[in-house]
Amino acid sequence: GTGSSILSALQDLFWLSKSKVEKQLQIISVLQWVLTFLIMGVACTLILMYILCTDFWAIAALYLAWLVFDWNTPNKGGRRSQWVRNWAIWRYFRDYFPIRLVKTHNLLTTRNYIFGYHPHGIMGFGAFCSFSTEATGVSQKFPGIRPYLATLAGNFRMPILRDYLMSGGICPVNRDSIDYILSKNGSGNAIIIVVGGAAESLNCTPGKNSVTLKNRKGFVKLALRHGADLVPVYSFGENEVYKQVIFEEGSWGRWVQKKFQKHIGFAPCIFHGRGLFSSNTWGLLPYSKPITTVVGEPITIPKINNPSQKEVDLYHSIYVDSLIKLFDKYKSKFGLPETEVLEVN
């Protein structure tokens, strides 16, 4: 009757409103991370300097004193917070794309691991969501394994930002930090290294599956020195969420990018996603494209205190072969044609 029709209409309106609220929360969660990635470090530094010049200078002075005292904490495993890693905001972040973590093999808690994450993408959304939050269930899928996502050491010199990153289990990608986690922090540790780094980000573009890996062998040497098993990880869809202007080799744009990469550690990219209020406009928000992070089979690595170049090359070649096999095995399941080939540069 009329009453039931009105009730049905109200129910439809309620669910529509709930859907819109969910979408807005997803957008806000992703936007806060994009702004964190791009400006939080600089913004917090400027704010701290400003406070030093006001009547509240004592607050800033106390924090700076704490910063000096706490300076080496990032290199000693950091200060992760399960509360922060379980924030509801990360579930909205996950659902925006959505992001999914796929486990293919069990990991022993009696071993340590180095995950090689590919590709870098512009901001590494899959790496962050899968390993620095609990949104994709990493602790349930790999019980007893503590993931540490490694990123630029310079981020840990930025006030406030360093503490925010450490709360998610993020650590500096330097030798001191990696040595500590793999040798003085027990077993069951997994360091996630985005092997291609800034150089790889310069070439990421939708529809392209390529990794910068041929001459990246430092992570293999670290694995041998500590006897940490290597695990290839490929994130399908990581390159799809932003469109980037790719500068040709030898152009002025590529020259500027490489200078930044060499002296600062990151390469400035000219990219765009969608707008805040419409997917048909340009903006900083990534496009809502699925990202599926597949964790491959661990490669057993012997402990060799001083590995020779021949030994490093051997295990590097094994790793490259394992990554290609992982890509080939899962590419068709996640939207790529069987003819797609992973380009290894």
Short mmCIF file of C-alpha atoms in Angstrom, two decimals:
data_model
loop_
_atom_site.label_atom_id
_atom_site.label_comp_id
_atom_site.label_asym_id
_atom_site.label_seq_id
_atom_site.Cartn_x
_atom_site.Cartn_y
_atom_site.Cartn_z
CA GLY A 1 0.00 0.00 0.00
CA THR A 2 0.90 3.68 0.18
CA GLY A 3 2.45 3.31 3.64
CA SER A 4 4.82 0.58 2.57
CA SER A 5 5.80 2.56 -0.55
CA ILE A 6 6.70 5.60 1.55
CA LEU A 7 8.66 3.41 3.98
CA SER A 8 10.54 1.82 1.09
CA ALA A 9 11.37 5.25 -0.35
CA LEU A 10 12.64 6.45 3.04
CA GLN A 11 14.80 3.34 3.38
CA ASP A 12 16.28 3.94 -0.08
CA LEU A 13 17.01 7.56 0.87
CA PHE A 14 18.67 6.42 4.12
CA TRP A 15 20.96 3.95 2.39
CA LEU A 16 21.81 6.50 -0.30
CA SER A 17 22.81 9.00 2.36
CA LYS A 18 24.87 6.37 4.18
CA SER A 19 26.65 5.52 0.94
CA LYS A 20 27.48 9.17 0.33
CA VAL A 21 28.79 9.59 3.88
CA GLU A 22 30.99 6.50 3.45
CA LYS A 23 32.41 7.89 0.21
CA GLN A 24 33.16 11.28 1.76
CA LEU A 25 34.93 9.62 4.69
CA GLN A 26 37.01 7.60 2.22
CA ILE A 27 37.98 10.79 0.36
CA ILE A 28 38.92 12.57 3.62
CA SER A 29 41.04 9.62 4.77
CA VAL A 30 43.01 9.54 1.52
CA LEU A 31 43.34 13.33 1.34
CA GLN A 32 44.88 13.50 4.82
CA TRP A 33 47.50 10.94 3.81
CA VAL A 34 48.31 12.73 0.54
CA LEU A 35 48.80 15.99 2.44
CA THR A 36 50.91 14.15 5.02
CA PHE A 37 53.08 12.74 2.26
CA LEU A 38 53.49 16.09 0.50
CA ILE A 39 53.59 18.83 3.12
CA MET A 40 53.31 17.63 6.74
CA GLY A 41 57.05 17.61 7.41
CA VAL A 42 57.66 21.13 6.11
CA ALA A 43 54.44 22.48 7.64
CA CYS A 44 55.25 21.12 11.11
CA THR A 45 58.79 22.52 10.94
CA LEU A 46 57.49 26.00 10.05
CA ILE A 47 54.82 25.88 12.77
CA LEU A 48 57.41 24.86 15.36
CA MET A 49 59.67 27.76 14.31
CA TYR A 50 56.72 30.15 14.55
CA ILE A 51 55.78 28.94 18.06
CA LEU A 52 59.35 29.59 19.18
CA CYS A 53 58.75 33.28 18.39
CA THR A 54 55.52 33.52 20.41
CA ASP A 55 54.60 33.52 24.09
CA PHE A 56 54.24 29.74 23.87
CA TRP A 57 57.90 29.24 22.99
CA ALA A 58 58.37 26.93 25.99
CA ILE A 59 56.15 24.28 24.37
CA ALA A 60 58.31 24.26 21.24
CA ALA A 61 61.50 24.29 23.33
CA LEU A 62 60.34 21.25 25.32
CA TYR A 63 59.53 19.36 22.14
CA LEU A 64 62.94 20.21 20.64
CA ALA A 65 64.64 18.99 23.82
CA TRP A 66 62.65 15.74 23.53
CA LEU A 67 63.65 15.53 19.86
CA VAL A 68 67.35 15.63 20.75
CA PHE A 69 66.86 12.96 23.41
CA ASP A 70 64.79 10.77 21.06
CA TRP A 71 66.87 11.33 17.91
CA ASN A 72 68.09 7.74 17.46
CA THR A 73 64.78 6.01 18.17
CA PRO A 74 63.88 5.63 14.45
CA ASN A 75 67.13 3.69 13.95
CA LYS A 76 66.28 1.33 16.81
CA GLY A 77 63.00 -0.09 15.63
CA GLY A 78 60.96 3.06 16.14
CA ARG A 79 57.91 3.31 18.35
CA ARG A 80 54.95 1.61 16.74
CA SER A 81 51.43 1.96 18.10
CA GLN A 82 48.84 -0.75 17.53
CA TRP A 83 46.21 1.83 18.39
CA VAL A 84 47.29 4.07 15.50
CA ARG A 85 47.68 1.11 13.13
CA ASN A 86 44.08 0.11 13.89
CA TRP A 87 42.50 3.54 13.40
CA ALA A 88 39.16 3.36 11.57
CA ILE A 89 40.45 5.97 9.11
CA TRP A 90 42.71 3.36 7.53
CA ARG A 91 39.72 1.14 6.72
CA TYR A 92 38.15 4.04 4.85
CA PHE A 93 41.53 4.60 3.18
CA ARG A 94 41.55 0.92 2.10
CA ASP A 95 38.02 1.01 0.74
CA TYR A 96 38.56 4.15 -1.35
CA PHE A 97 40.61 2.25 -3.96
CA PRO A 98 40.06 -0.55 -2.67
CA ILE A 99 43.37 -2.09 -1.49
CA ARG A 100 43.74 -5.82 -0.89
CA LEU A 101 46.62 -7.87 0.55
CA VAL A 102 47.07 -11.39 -0.86
CA LYS A 103 49.08 -14.03 1.01
CA THR A 104 50.55 -16.87 -1.05
CA HIS A 105 52.80 -18.62 1.51
CA ASN A 106 53.25 -18.83 5.26
CA LEU A 107 56.15 -17.02 6.93
CA LEU A 108 58.06 -18.58 9.82
CA THR A 109 58.32 -16.49 12.97
CA THR A 110 61.78 -17.96 13.56
CA ARG A 111 63.15 -16.13 10.51
CA ASN A 112 63.63 -12.49 9.54
CA TYR A 113 62.63 -11.17 6.13
CA ILE A 114 63.29 -8.43 3.60
CA PHE A 115 60.29 -7.79 1.38
CA GLY A 116 61.09 -6.20 -1.97
CA TYR A 117 58.06 -4.06 -2.87
CA HIS A 118 57.35 -3.27 -6.53
CA PRO A 119 56.47 -0.94 -8.14
CA HIS A 120 57.00 2.33 -6.27
CA GLY A 121 54.18 4.26 -7.92
CA ILE A 122 53.88 7.93 -7.00
CA MET A 123 53.16 7.52 -3.27
CA GLY A 124 53.22 3.79 -2.58
CA PHE A 125 49.61 3.56 -1.39
CA GLY A 126 49.62 -0.25 -1.42
CA ALA A 127 52.81 -0.47 0.64
CA PHE A 128 51.56 1.99 3.24
CA CYS A 129 48.08 0.54 3.66
CA SER A 130 49.18 -3.10 3.64
CA PHE A 131 52.18 -2.88 5.97
CA SER A 132 51.86 0.32 8.06
CA THR A 133 48.24 -0.18 9.05
CA GLU A 134 46.09 -3.18 9.96
CA ALA A 135 43.40 -2.29 7.41
CA THR A 136 44.24 -5.23 5.12
CA GLY A 137 44.78 -7.65 8.00
CA VAL A 138 48.55 -8.11 7.75
CA SER A 139 48.87 -9.31 11.36
CA GLN A 140 46.09 -11.87 10.88
CA LYS A 141 47.49 -13.13 7.58
CA PHE A 142 51.07 -13.30 8.86
CA PRO A 143 50.73 -13.96 12.62
CA GLY A 144 53.86 -13.26 14.62
CA ILE A 145 55.46 -11.16 11.87
CA ARG A 146 56.25 -7.48 12.58
CA PRO A 147 56.31 -5.42 9.35
CA TYR A 148 58.52 -2.33 9.07
CA LEU A 149 58.01 -0.19 5.99
CA ALA A 150 61.31 1.55 5.17
CA THR A 151 61.25 5.08 3.77
CA LEU A 152 63.58 8.07 3.31
CA ALA A 153 65.69 8.80 6.39
CA GLY A 154 65.15 12.53 5.85
CA ASN A 155 61.50 12.16 6.88
CA PHE A 156 62.64 11.29 10.41
CA ARG A 157 64.41 14.64 10.79
CA MET A 158 61.06 16.42 10.48
CA PRO A 159 59.33 17.25 13.80
CA ILE A 160 55.95 15.60 14.45
CA LEU A 161 56.06 13.80 11.10
CA ARG A 162 58.74 11.43 12.44
CA ASP A 163 56.52 10.46 15.39
CA TYR A 164 53.51 9.97 13.14
CA LEU A 165 55.49 7.69 10.82
CA MET A 166 57.01 5.67 13.66
CA SER A 167 53.56 5.02 15.13
CA GLY A 168 52.73 3.03 12.00
CA GLY A 169 55.89 0.95 12.18
CA ILE A 170 57.72 2.94 9.50
CA CYS A 171 61.52 3.10 9.75
CA PRO A 172 64.39 4.83 7.90
CA VAL A 173 65.77 2.97 4.90
CA ASN A 174 69.37 3.18 6.07
CA ARG A 175 71.92 0.62 7.20
CA ASP A 176 71.78 1.47 10.92
CA SER A 177 68.03 0.94 11.09
CA ILE A 178 67.98 -2.24 9.01
CA ASP A 179 70.97 -3.74 10.86
CA TYR A 180 69.29 -3.11 14.21
CA ILE A 181 65.95 -4.65 13.23
CA LEU A 182 67.53 -7.72 11.64
CA SER A 183 70.18 -8.38 14.29
CA LYS A 184 69.04 -6.91 17.63
CA ASN A 185 65.28 -7.15 17.52
CA GLY A 186 64.79 -10.91 17.65
CA SER A 187 63.08 -12.86 14.86
CA GLY A 188 59.79 -12.46 13.04
CA ASN A 189 60.72 -9.07 11.58
CA ALA A 190 59.91 -8.10 7.99
CA ILE A 191 61.45 -4.97 6.49
CA ILE A 192 59.60 -3.75 3.41
CA ILE A 193 61.94 -1.94 1.00
CA VAL A 194 60.55 -0.21 -2.08
CA VAL A 195 63.53 -1.29 -4.13
CA GLY A 196 63.01 0.92 -7.18
CA GLY A 197 62.86 4.09 -5.09
CA ALA A 198 62.72 7.55 -6.62
CA ALA A 199 64.17 6.38 -9.95
CA GLU A 200 61.25 4.00 -10.44
CA SER A 201 58.67 6.65 -9.57
CA LEU A 202 59.84 8.74 -12.53
CA ASN A 203 58.60 6.12 -14.98
CA CYS A 204 55.34 5.03 -13.38
CA THR A 205 52.29 5.62 -15.53
CA PRO A 206 48.94 3.86 -16.02
CA GLY A 207 49.15 0.76 -18.17
CA LYS A 208 52.89 0.28 -17.63
CA ASN A 209 54.36 -2.52 -15.52
CA SER A 210 58.08 -1.90 -15.12
CA VAL A 211 60.48 -2.10 -12.20
CA THR A 212 63.93 -0.62 -11.56
CA LEU A 213 65.83 -3.64 -10.31
CA LYS A 214 68.76 -4.74 -12.50
CA ASN A 215 71.34 -2.67 -10.64
CA ARG A 216 69.59 -2.59 -7.26
CA LYS A 217 71.51 -5.19 -5.28
CA GLY A 218 72.09 -3.56 -1.90
CA PHE A 219 69.00 -5.18 -0.37
CA VAL A 220 70.29 -8.61 -1.45
CA LYS A 221 73.65 -7.95 0.23
CA LEU A 222 71.87 -6.93 3.43
CA ALA A 223 69.80 -10.11 3.32
CA LEU A 224 72.96 -12.23 2.98
CA ARG A 225 74.76 -10.43 5.81
CA HIS A 226 71.85 -11.12 8.17
CA GLY A 227 70.57 -14.39 6.74
CA ALA A 228 67.18 -12.76 6.17
CA ASP A 229 64.92 -14.43 3.61
CA LEU A 230 63.95 -12.39 0.56
CA VAL A 231 60.28 -12.08 -0.35
CA PRO A 232 59.15 -10.60 -3.69
CA VAL A 233 56.02 -8.42 -3.50
CA TYR A 234 54.15 -7.04 -6.49
CA SER A 235 51.35 -4.51 -6.18
CA PHE A 236 48.99 -4.71 -9.15
CA GLY A 237 47.34 -1.34 -9.81
CA GLU A 238 49.89 0.82 -7.96
CA ASN A 239 50.77 2.66 -11.18
CA GLU A 240 47.13 3.24 -12.13
CA VAL A 241 46.08 5.76 -9.48
CA TYR A 242 47.89 8.83 -10.87
CA LYS A 243 48.72 10.17 -14.32
CA GLN A 244 52.22 11.55 -14.69
CA VAL A 245 54.11 13.68 -17.18
CA ILE A 246 57.05 11.49 -18.26
CA PHE A 247 60.14 13.45 -19.34
CA GLU A 248 62.35 11.86 -21.96
CA GLU A 249 65.95 10.98 -21.13
CA GLY A 250 68.17 13.97 -21.93
CA SER A 251 65.38 16.54 -21.51
CA TRP A 252 65.66 19.44 -19.09
CA GLY A 253 62.82 18.05 -17.00
CA ARG A 254 64.54 14.69 -16.51
CA TRP A 255 67.82 16.51 -15.70
CA VAL A 256 66.10 18.45 -12.90
CA GLN A 257 64.48 15.29 -11.54
CA LYS A 258 67.76 13.40 -11.45
CA LYS A 259 69.54 16.28 -9.70
CA PHE A 260 66.88 16.26 -6.98
CA GLN A 261 67.13 12.48 -6.72
CA LYS A 262 70.91 12.59 -6.37
CA HIS A 263 71.20 15.38 -3.81
CA ILE A 264 67.94 15.16 -1.83
CA GLY A 265 66.87 11.54 -2.20
CA PHE A 266 63.54 12.02 -3.96
CA ALA A 267 62.53 13.04 -7.46
CA PRO A 268 59.84 15.69 -8.00
CA CYS A 269 57.13 14.33 -10.28
CA ILE A 270 54.50 16.26 -12.24
CA PHE A 271 51.36 14.23 -11.74
CA HIS A 272 47.64 14.58 -11.19
CA GLY A 273 44.67 12.57 -10.04
CA ARG A 274 41.06 13.55 -9.62
CA GLY A 275 39.55 16.60 -7.98
CA LEU A 276 38.14 16.75 -4.46
CA PHE A 277 34.53 17.21 -5.56
CA SER A 278 34.50 15.53 -8.95
CA SER A 279 36.29 12.65 -10.61
CA ASN A 280 36.09 14.58 -13.89
CA THR A 281 38.43 17.36 -12.71
CA TRP A 282 42.15 17.34 -11.96
CA GLY A 283 43.46 17.34 -8.42
CA LEU A 284 45.68 15.65 -5.83
CA LEU A 285 43.34 12.80 -4.96
CA PRO A 286 44.32 9.49 -6.58
CA TYR A 287 41.85 7.78 -8.88
CA SER A 288 39.75 5.03 -7.32
CA LYS A 289 41.52 2.08 -8.92
CA PRO A 290 41.94 -1.33 -7.25
CA ILE A 291 45.38 -2.07 -5.78
CA THR A 292 46.19 -5.70 -5.00
CA THR A 293 49.44 -6.36 -3.14
CA VAL A 294 50.61 -9.96 -3.59
CA VAL A 295 53.24 -11.31 -1.17
CA GLY A 296 55.22 -14.07 -2.88
CA GLU A 297 57.14 -17.12 -1.75
CA PRO A 298 60.14 -16.47 0.53
CA ILE A 299 63.59 -17.25 -0.85
CA THR A 300 65.80 -18.93 1.76
CA ILE A 301 69.00 -16.92 2.19
CA PRO A 302 72.15 -18.19 3.97
CA LYS A 303 73.96 -15.97 6.47
CA ILE A 304 77.27 -14.77 4.97
CA ASN A 305 79.06 -12.02 6.91
CA ASN A 306 81.03 -10.78 3.92
CA PRO A 307 79.24 -11.95 0.76
CA SER A 308 81.21 -11.79 -2.48
CA GLN A 309 79.88 -10.01 -5.55
CA LYS A 310 79.34 -13.40 -7.17
CA GLU A 311 77.12 -14.50 -4.27
CA VAL A 312 75.17 -11.24 -4.35
CA ASP A 313 74.66 -11.59 -8.11
CA LEU A 314 73.48 -15.19 -7.72
CA TYR A 315 70.77 -14.43 -5.18
CA HIS A 316 69.81 -11.25 -7.00
CA SER A 317 69.15 -13.27 -10.16
CA ILE A 318 67.09 -15.77 -8.14
CA TYR A 319 65.09 -12.88 -6.71
CA VAL A 320 64.45 -11.33 -10.15
CA ASP A 321 63.26 -14.68 -11.51
CA SER A 322 60.93 -15.13 -8.52
CA LEU A 323 59.44 -11.67 -9.00
CA ILE A 324 58.77 -12.30 -12.70
CA LYS A 325 57.16 -15.66 -11.90
CA LEU A 326 54.96 -14.01 -9.25
CA PHE A 327 53.88 -11.35 -11.76
CA ASP A 328 53.14 -13.91 -14.48
CA LYS A 329 51.18 -16.16 -12.13
CA TYR A 330 48.80 -13.46 -10.90
CA LYS A 331 48.61 -10.91 -13.74
CA SER A 332 45.51 -12.35 -15.40
CA LYS A 333 43.70 -12.61 -12.04
CA PHE A 334 44.02 -8.87 -11.54
CA GLY A 335 43.00 -7.50 -14.90
CA LEU A 336 46.11 -7.83 -17.05
CA PRO A 337 46.26 -9.78 -20.31
CA GLU A 338 48.26 -13.01 -20.50
CA THR A 339 50.57 -11.29 -23.01
CA GLU A 340 51.61 -8.61 -20.48
CA VAL A 341 55.33 -8.74 -19.68
CA LEU A 342 57.01 -7.27 -16.60
CA GLU A 343 59.74 -4.90 -17.75
CA VAL A 344 62.86 -5.14 -15.56
CA ASN A 345 65.19 -2.16 -15.92
#
